[in-house]
mmCIF file of C-alpha atoms in Angstrom:
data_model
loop_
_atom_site.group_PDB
_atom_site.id
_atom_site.type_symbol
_atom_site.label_atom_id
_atom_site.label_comp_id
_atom_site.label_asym_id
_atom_site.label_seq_id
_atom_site.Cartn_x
_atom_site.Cartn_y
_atom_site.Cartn_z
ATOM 1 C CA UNK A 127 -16.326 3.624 -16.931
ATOM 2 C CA UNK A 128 -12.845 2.977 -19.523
ATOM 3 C CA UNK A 129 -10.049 1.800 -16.916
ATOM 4 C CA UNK A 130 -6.740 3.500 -16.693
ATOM 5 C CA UNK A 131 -4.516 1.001 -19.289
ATOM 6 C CA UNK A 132 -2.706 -1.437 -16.934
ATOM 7 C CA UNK A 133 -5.193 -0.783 -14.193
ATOM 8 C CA UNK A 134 -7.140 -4.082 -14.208
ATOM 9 C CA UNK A 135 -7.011 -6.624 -11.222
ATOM 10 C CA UNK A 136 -4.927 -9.617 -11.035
ATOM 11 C CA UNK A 137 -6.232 -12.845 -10.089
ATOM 12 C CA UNK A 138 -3.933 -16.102 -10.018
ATOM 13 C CA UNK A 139 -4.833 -19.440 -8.170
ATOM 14 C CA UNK A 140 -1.095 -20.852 -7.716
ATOM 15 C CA UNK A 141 0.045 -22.794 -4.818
ATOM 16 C CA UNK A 142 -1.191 -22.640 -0.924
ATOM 17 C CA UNK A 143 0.900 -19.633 -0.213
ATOM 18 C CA UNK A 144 -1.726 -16.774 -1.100
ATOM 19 C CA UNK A 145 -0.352 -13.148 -1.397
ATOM 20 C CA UNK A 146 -2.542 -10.053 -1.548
ATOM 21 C CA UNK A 147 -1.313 -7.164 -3.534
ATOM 22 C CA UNK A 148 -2.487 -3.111 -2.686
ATOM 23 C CA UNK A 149 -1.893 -0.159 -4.596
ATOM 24 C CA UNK A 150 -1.874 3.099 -3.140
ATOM 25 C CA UNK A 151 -3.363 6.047 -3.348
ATOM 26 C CA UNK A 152 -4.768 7.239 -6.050
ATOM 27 C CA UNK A 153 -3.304 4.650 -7.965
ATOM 28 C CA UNK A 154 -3.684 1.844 -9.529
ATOM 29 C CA UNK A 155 -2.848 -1.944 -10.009
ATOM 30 C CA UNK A 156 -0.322 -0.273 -12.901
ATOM 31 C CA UNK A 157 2.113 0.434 -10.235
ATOM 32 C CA UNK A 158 1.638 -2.927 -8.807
ATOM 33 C CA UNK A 159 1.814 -5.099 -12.083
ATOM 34 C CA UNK A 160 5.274 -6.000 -11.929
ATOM 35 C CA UNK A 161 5.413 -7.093 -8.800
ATOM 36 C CA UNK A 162 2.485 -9.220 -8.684
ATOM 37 C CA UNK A 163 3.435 -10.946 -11.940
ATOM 38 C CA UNK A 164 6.769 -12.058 -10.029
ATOM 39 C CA UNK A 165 4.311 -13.381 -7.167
ATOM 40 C CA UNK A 166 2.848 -15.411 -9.823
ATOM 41 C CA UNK A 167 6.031 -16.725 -11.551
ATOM 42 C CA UNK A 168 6.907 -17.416 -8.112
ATOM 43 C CA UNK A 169 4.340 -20.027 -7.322
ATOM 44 C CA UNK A 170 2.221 -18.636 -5.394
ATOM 45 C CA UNK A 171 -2.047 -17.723 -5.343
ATOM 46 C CA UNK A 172 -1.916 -14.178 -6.323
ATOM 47 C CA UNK A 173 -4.720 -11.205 -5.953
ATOM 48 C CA UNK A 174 -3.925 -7.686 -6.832
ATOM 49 C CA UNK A 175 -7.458 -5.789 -6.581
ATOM 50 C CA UNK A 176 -8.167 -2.054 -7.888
ATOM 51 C CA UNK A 177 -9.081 -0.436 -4.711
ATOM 52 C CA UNK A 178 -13.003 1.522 -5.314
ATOM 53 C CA UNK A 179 -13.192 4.929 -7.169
ATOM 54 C CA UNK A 180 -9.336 3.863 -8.426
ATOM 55 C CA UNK A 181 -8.400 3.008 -11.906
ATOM 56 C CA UNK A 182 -10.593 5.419 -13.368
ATOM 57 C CA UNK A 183 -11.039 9.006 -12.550
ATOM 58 C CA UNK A 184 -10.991 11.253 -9.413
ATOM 59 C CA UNK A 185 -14.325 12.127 -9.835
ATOM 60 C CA UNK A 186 -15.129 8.400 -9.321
ATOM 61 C CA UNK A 187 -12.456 8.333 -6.526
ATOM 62 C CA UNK A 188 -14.237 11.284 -4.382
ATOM 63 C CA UNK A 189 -17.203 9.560 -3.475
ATOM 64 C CA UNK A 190 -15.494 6.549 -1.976
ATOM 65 C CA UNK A 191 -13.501 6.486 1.468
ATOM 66 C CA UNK A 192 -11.394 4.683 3.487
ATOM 67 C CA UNK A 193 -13.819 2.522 4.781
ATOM 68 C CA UNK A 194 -14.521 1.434 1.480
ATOM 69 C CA UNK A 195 -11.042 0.319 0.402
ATOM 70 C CA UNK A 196 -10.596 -0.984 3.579
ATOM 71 C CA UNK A 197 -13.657 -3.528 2.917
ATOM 72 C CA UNK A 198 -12.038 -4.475 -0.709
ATOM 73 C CA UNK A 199 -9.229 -5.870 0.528
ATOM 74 C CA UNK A 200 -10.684 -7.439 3.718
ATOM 75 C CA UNK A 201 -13.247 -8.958 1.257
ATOM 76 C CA UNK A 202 -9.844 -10.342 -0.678
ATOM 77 C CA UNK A 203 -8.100 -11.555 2.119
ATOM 78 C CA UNK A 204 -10.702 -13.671 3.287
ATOM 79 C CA UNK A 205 -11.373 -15.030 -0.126
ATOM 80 C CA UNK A 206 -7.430 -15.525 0.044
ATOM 81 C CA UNK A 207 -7.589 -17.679 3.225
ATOM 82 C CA UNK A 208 -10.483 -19.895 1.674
ATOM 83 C CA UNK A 209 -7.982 -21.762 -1.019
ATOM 84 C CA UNK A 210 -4.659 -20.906 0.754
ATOM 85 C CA UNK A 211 -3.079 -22.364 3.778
ATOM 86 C CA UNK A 212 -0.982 -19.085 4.451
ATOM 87 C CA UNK A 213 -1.881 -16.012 3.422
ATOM 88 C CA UNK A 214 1.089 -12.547 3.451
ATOM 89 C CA UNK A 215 0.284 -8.991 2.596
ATOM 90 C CA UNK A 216 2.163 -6.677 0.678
ATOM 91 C CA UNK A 217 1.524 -3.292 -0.189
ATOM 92 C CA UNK A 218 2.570 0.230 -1.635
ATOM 93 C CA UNK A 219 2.164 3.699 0.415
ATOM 94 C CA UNK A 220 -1.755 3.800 1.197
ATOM 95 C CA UNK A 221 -1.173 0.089 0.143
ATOM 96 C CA UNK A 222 1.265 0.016 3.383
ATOM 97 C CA UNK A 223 -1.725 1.975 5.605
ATOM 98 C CA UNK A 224 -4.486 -0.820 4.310
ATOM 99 C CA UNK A 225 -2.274 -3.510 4.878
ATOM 100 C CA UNK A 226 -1.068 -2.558 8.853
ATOM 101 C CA UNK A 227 -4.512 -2.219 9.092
ATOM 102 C CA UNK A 228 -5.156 -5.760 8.028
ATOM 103 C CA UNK A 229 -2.401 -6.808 10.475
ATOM 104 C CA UNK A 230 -4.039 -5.123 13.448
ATOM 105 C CA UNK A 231 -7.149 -6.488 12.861
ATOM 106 C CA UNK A 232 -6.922 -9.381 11.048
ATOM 107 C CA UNK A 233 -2.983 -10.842 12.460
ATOM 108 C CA UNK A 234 -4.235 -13.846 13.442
ATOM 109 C CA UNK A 235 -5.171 -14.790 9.362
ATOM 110 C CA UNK A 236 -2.178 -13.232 7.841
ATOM 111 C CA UNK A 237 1.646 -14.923 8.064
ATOM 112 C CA UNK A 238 3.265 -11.558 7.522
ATOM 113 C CA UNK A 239 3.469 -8.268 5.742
ATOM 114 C CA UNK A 240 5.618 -6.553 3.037
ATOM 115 C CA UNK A 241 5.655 -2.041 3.414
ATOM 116 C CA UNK A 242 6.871 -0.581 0.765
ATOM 117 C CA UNK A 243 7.054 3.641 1.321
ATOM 118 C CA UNK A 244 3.622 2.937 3.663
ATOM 119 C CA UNK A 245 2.500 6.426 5.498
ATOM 120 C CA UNK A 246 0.876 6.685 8.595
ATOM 121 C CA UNK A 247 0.995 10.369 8.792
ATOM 122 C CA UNK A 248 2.076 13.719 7.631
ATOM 123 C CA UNK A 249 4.355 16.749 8.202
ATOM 124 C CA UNK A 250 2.823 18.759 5.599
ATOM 125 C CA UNK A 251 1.882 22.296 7.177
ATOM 126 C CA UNK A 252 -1.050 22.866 5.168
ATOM 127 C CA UNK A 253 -2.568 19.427 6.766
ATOM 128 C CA UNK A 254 -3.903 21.713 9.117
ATOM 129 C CA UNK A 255 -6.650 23.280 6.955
ATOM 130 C CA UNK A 256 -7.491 20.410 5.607
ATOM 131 C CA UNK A 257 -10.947 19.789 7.671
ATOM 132 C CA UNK A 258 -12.101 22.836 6.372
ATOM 133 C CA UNK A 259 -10.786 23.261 2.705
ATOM 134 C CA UNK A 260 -12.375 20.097 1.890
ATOM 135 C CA UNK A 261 -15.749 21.688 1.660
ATOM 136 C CA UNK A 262 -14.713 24.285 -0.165
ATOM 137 C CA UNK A 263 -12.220 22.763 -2.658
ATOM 138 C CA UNK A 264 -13.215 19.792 -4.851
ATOM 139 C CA UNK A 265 -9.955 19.010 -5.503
ATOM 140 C CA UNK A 266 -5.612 19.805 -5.274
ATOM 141 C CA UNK A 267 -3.206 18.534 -8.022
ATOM 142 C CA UNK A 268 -2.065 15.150 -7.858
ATOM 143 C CA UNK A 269 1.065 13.627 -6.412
ATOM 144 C CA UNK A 270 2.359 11.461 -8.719
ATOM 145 C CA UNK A 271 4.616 9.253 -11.016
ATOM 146 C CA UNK A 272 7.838 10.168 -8.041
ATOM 147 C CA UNK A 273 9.934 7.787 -9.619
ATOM 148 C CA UNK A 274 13.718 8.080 -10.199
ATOM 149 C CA UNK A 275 14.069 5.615 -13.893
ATOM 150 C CA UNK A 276 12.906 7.936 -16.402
ATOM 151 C CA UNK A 277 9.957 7.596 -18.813
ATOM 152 C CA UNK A 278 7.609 5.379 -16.509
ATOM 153 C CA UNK A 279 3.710 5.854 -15.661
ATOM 154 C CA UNK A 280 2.595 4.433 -12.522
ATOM 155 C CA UNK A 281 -1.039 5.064 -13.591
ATOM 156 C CA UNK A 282 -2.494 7.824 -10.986
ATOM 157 C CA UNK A 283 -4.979 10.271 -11.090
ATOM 158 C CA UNK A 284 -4.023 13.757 -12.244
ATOM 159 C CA UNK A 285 -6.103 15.360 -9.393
ATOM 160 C CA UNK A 286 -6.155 14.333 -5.271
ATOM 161 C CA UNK A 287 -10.122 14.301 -3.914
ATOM 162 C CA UNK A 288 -9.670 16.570 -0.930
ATOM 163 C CA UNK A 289 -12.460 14.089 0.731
ATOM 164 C CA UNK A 290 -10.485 11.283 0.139
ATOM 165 C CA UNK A 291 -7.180 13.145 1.279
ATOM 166 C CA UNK A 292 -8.983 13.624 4.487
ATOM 167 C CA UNK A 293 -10.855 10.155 5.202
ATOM 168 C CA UNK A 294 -6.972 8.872 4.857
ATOM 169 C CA UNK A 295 -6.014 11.142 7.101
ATOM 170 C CA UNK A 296 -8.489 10.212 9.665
ATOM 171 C CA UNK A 297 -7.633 6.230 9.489
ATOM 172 C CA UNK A 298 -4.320 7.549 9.890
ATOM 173 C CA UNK A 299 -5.483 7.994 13.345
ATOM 174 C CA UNK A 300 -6.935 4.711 13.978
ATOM 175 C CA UNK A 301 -3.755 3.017 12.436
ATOM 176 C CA UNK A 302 -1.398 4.784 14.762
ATOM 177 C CA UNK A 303 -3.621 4.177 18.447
ATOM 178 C CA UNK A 304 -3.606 0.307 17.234
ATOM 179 C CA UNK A 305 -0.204 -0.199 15.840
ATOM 180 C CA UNK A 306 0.686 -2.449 18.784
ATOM 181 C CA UNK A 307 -1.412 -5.094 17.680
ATOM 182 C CA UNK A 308 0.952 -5.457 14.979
ATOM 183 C CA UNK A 309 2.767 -9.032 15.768
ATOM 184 C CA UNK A 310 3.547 -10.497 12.545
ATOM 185 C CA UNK A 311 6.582 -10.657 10.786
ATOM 186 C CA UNK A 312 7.247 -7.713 8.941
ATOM 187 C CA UNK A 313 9.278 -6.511 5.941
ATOM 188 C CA UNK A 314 10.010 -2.498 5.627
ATOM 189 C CA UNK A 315 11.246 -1.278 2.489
ATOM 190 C CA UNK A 316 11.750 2.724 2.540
ATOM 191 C CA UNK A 317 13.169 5.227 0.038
ATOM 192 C CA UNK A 318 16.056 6.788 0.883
ATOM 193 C CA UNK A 319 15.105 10.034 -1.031
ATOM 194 C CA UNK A 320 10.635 10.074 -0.937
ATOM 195 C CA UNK A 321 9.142 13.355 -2.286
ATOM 196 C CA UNK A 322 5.537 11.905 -1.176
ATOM 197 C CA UNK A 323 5.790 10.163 2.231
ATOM 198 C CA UNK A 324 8.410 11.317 4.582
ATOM 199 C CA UNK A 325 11.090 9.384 6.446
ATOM 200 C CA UNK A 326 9.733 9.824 9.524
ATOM 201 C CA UNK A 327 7.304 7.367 8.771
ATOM 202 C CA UNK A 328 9.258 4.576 8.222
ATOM 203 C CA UNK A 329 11.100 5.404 11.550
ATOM 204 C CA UNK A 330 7.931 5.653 13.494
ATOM 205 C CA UNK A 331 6.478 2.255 12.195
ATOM 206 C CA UNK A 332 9.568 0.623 13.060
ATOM 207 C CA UNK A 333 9.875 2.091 16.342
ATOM 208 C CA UNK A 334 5.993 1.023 17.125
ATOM 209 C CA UNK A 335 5.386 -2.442 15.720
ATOM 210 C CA UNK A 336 4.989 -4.839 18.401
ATOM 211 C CA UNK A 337 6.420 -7.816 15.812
ATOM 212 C CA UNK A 338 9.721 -9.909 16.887
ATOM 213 C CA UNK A 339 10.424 -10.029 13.524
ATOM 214 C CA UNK A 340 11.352 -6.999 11.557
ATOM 215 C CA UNK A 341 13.400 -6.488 8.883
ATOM 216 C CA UNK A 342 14.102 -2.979 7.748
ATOM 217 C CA UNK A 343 15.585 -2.589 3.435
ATOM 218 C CA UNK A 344 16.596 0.956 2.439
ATOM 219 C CA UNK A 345 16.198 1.499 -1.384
ATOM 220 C CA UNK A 346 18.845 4.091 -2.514
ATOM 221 C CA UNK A 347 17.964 4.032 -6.050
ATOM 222 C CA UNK A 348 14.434 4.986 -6.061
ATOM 223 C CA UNK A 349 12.022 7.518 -5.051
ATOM 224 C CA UNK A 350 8.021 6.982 -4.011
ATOM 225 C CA UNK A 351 6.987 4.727 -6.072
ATOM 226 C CA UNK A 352 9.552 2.281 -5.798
ATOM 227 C CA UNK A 353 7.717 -1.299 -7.070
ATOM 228 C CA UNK A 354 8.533 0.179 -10.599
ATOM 229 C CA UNK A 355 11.557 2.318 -10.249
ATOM 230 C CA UNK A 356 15.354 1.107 -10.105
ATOM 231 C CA UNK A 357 15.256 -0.967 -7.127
ATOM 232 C CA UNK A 358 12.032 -2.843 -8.217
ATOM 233 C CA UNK A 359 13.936 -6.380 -8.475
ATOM 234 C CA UNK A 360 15.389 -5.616 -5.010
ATOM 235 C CA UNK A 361 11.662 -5.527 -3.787
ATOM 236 C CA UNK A 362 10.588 -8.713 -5.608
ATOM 237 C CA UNK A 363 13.399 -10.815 -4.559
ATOM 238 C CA UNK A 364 13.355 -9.445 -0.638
ATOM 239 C CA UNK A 365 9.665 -10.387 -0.108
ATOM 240 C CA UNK A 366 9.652 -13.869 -2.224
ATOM 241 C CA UNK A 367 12.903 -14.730 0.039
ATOM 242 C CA UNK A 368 10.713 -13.461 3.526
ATOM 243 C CA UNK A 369 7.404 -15.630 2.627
ATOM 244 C CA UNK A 370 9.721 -18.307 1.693
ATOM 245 C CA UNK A 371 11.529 -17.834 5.174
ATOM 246 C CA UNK A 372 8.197 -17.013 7.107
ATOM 247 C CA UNK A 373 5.797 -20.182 5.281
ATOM 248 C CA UNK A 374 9.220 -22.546 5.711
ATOM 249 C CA UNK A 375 9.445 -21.915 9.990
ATOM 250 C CA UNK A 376 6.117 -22.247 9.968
ATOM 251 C CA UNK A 377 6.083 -25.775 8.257
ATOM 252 C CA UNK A 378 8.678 -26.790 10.583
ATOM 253 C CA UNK A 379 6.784 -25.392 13.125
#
């Protein structure tokens, strides 16, 4: 099946600071690109991976499920940790969900994590029905390309799989009971105006972490999708400075 153009994975062996990469939903390593390349020209081991059923079309998207995302970039992280001696993870929206996942299951392996616009819930009324118009509706319009600087394609799918919607919506669940377990440093990055993923869910992360070490960035010049909108270099520059903070005390340490 063609790929999406700029949908392909990234895979860079740099230096022993590894960094894993995650789009969000729907979405693709497009949205991702830029800020992965700066990872690179950075210094550091670099993999960006195209989540299953993404990249493509939705059709290919509706079959797969959280679990199966969820396995991608486990399966990456732990290739990560074999060449690195310190791994971070950074990610977009559903990219934010997989990757507080990763820290509540996998903290112990990862030196800290970089949210950009990451959900962990909802306050969409229709949300509701969801359960049941799932069997009855294939699919609803997507939601994307919410970005502020005109003329630019993060690369998602035109259409949401309602199955999909839902199996997110369920981990949801599982990320919210666990989000204790969340100790690692951690980097928040939130739109100040999000037509996607509401405020609430920056608050509520940041209000639930268990981490000693947060650090909360407010983007005022972009909307969603934020790794390639207006305050893109802000992004880039805040989490090479944090893994060059986090790896450096850890050195000394």
């Amino acid at each position: 099946m063609p790929l999406i153009p700029g949908a392909e994975p990234l895979s860079h062996d740099g230096g022993p600071i590894g960094v894993l990469v995650i789009h969000g939903f729907t979405g693709s390593p497009k949205s991702m690109r830029p800020w992965a390349e700066h990872l690179v020209e950075a210094g550091f081991t670099v993999e960006m991976p195209r989540l299953p059923g993404h990249g493509t079309t939705w059709q290919d998207m509706s079959v797969t499920r959280w679990e199966d995302w969820y396995a991608e970039v486990d399966r990456v992280l732990t290739s990560l940790l074999s060449r690195c001696e310190q791994v971070f993870v950074m990610g977009l929206s559903m990219g934010g969900s997989l990757t507080l996942r990763l820290a509540e299951r996998r903290g112990s392996d990862i030196a800290g994590i970089v949210l950009v616009n990451p959900a962990v819930h909802t306050e969409r009324k229709d949300a509701v029905l969801l359960p049941v118009l799932r069997h009855l509706v294939k699919a609803f319009p997507g939601v994307r390309n919410d970005i502020k600087k005109p003329g630019v394609d993060e690369g998602a799918y035109e259409k949401m799989p309602l199955q999909c919607v839902y199996s997110l919506q369920s981990a949801w669940k599982d990320i919210r009971a666990d989000i204790r377990s969340v100790t690692v440093p951690v980097v928040l990055l939130h739109s100040r105006e999000d037509h996607i993923v509401e405020p609430s869910n920056a608050a509520w992360i940041l209000a639930n972490v268990a981490s000693p070490d947060v650090t909360e960035v407010v983007l005022e010049n972009s909307y969603h999708v934020a790794t390639v909108d207006n305050d893109a270099e802000l992004i880039f520059t805040t989490s090479v400075d944090f893994v060059h903070r986090v790896a450096g005390s850890a050195a000394q340490a």
